[in-house]
GROMACS .gro file of C-alpha atoms in nm:
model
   76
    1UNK     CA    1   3.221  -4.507   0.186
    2UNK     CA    2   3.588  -4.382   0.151
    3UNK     CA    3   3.720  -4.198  -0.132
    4UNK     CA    4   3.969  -4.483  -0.129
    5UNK     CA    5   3.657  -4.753  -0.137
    6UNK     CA    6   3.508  -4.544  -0.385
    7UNK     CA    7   3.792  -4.562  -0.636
    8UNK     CA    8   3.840  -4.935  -0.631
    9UNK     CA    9   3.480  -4.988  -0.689
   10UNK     CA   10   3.494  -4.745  -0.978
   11UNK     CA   11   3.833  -4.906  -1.119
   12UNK     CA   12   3.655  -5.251  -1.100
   13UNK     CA   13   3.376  -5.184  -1.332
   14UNK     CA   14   3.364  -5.176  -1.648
   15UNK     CA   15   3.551  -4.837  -1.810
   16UNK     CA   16   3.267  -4.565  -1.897
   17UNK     CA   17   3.251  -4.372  -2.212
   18UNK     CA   18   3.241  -4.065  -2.068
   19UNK     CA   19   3.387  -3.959  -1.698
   20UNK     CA   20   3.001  -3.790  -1.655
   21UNK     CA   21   2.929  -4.100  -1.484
   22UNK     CA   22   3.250  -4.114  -1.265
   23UNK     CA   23   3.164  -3.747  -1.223
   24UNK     CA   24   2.866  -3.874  -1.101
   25UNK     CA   25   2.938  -4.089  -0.832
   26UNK     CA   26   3.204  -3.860  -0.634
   27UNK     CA   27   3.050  -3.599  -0.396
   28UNK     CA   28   3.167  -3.218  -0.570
   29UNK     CA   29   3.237  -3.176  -0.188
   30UNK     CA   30   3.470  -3.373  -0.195
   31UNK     CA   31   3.670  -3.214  -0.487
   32UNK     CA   32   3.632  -2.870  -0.264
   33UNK     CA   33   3.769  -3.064   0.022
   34UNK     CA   34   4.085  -3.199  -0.118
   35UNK     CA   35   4.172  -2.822  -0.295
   36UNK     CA   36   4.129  -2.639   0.056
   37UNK     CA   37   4.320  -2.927   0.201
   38UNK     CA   38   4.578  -2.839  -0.039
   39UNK     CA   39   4.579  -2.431   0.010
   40UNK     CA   40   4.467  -2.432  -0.314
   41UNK     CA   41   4.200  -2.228  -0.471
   42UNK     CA   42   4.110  -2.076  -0.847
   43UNK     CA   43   4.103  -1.698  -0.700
   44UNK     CA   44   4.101  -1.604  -1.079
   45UNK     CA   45   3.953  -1.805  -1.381
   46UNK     CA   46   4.188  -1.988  -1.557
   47UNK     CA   47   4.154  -2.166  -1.839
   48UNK     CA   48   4.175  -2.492  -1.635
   49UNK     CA   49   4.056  -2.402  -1.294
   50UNK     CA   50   4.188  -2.636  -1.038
   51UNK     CA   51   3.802  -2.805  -0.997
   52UNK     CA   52   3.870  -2.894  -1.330
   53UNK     CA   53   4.296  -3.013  -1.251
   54UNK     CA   54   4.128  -3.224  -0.992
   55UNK     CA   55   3.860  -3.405  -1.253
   56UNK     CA   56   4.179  -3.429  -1.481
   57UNK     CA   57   4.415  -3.591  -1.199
   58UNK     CA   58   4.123  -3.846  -1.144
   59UNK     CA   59   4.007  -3.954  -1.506
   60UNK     CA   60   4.408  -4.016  -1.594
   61UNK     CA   61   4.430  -4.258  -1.344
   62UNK     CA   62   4.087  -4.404  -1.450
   63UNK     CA   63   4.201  -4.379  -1.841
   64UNK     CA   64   4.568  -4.522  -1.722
   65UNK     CA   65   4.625  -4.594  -2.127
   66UNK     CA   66   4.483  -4.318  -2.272
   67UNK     CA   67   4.629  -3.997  -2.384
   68UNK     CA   68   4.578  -3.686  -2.191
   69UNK     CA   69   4.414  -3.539  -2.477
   70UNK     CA   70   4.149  -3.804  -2.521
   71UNK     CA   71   4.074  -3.764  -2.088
   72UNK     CA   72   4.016  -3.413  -2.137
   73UNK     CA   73   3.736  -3.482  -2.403
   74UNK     CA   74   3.604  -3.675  -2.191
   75UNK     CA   75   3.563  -3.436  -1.953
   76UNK     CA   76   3.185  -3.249  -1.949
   0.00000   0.00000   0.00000
């Protein structure tokens, strides 16, 4: 299934307390794909490695009306 498929299904359920379970369903591969796609890459620890910019990106546009702040305590 396409990362495209993948995101509708996800959008269509019901929204999940906590992105673990969003986290869940997309391969980590995937999120390693898309930042050496992108000629991106943490060479040193930030405190928001791009891994983590990526999860971010992706729970906003799950949590469409929710502030930033509350989608980063969601993150685990």
């Amino acid at each position: 299934m396409s990362m495209a498929e993948e995101l509708r299904l996800t959008a269509s359920l019901a929204e999940p307390d906590s992105l673990s379970v969003f986290q869940q369903s997309i391969p980590a591969d995937w999120i390693e794909e898309a930042l050496q796609a992108s000629g991106t890459a943490s060479i040193r620890r930030r405190k928001l490695p791009a891994e983590q910019v990526v999860w971010l990106v992706l729970g906003m546009g799950l949590y469409r009306n929710r502030s930033i702040a509350d989608v980063c305590d969601k993150l685990s």
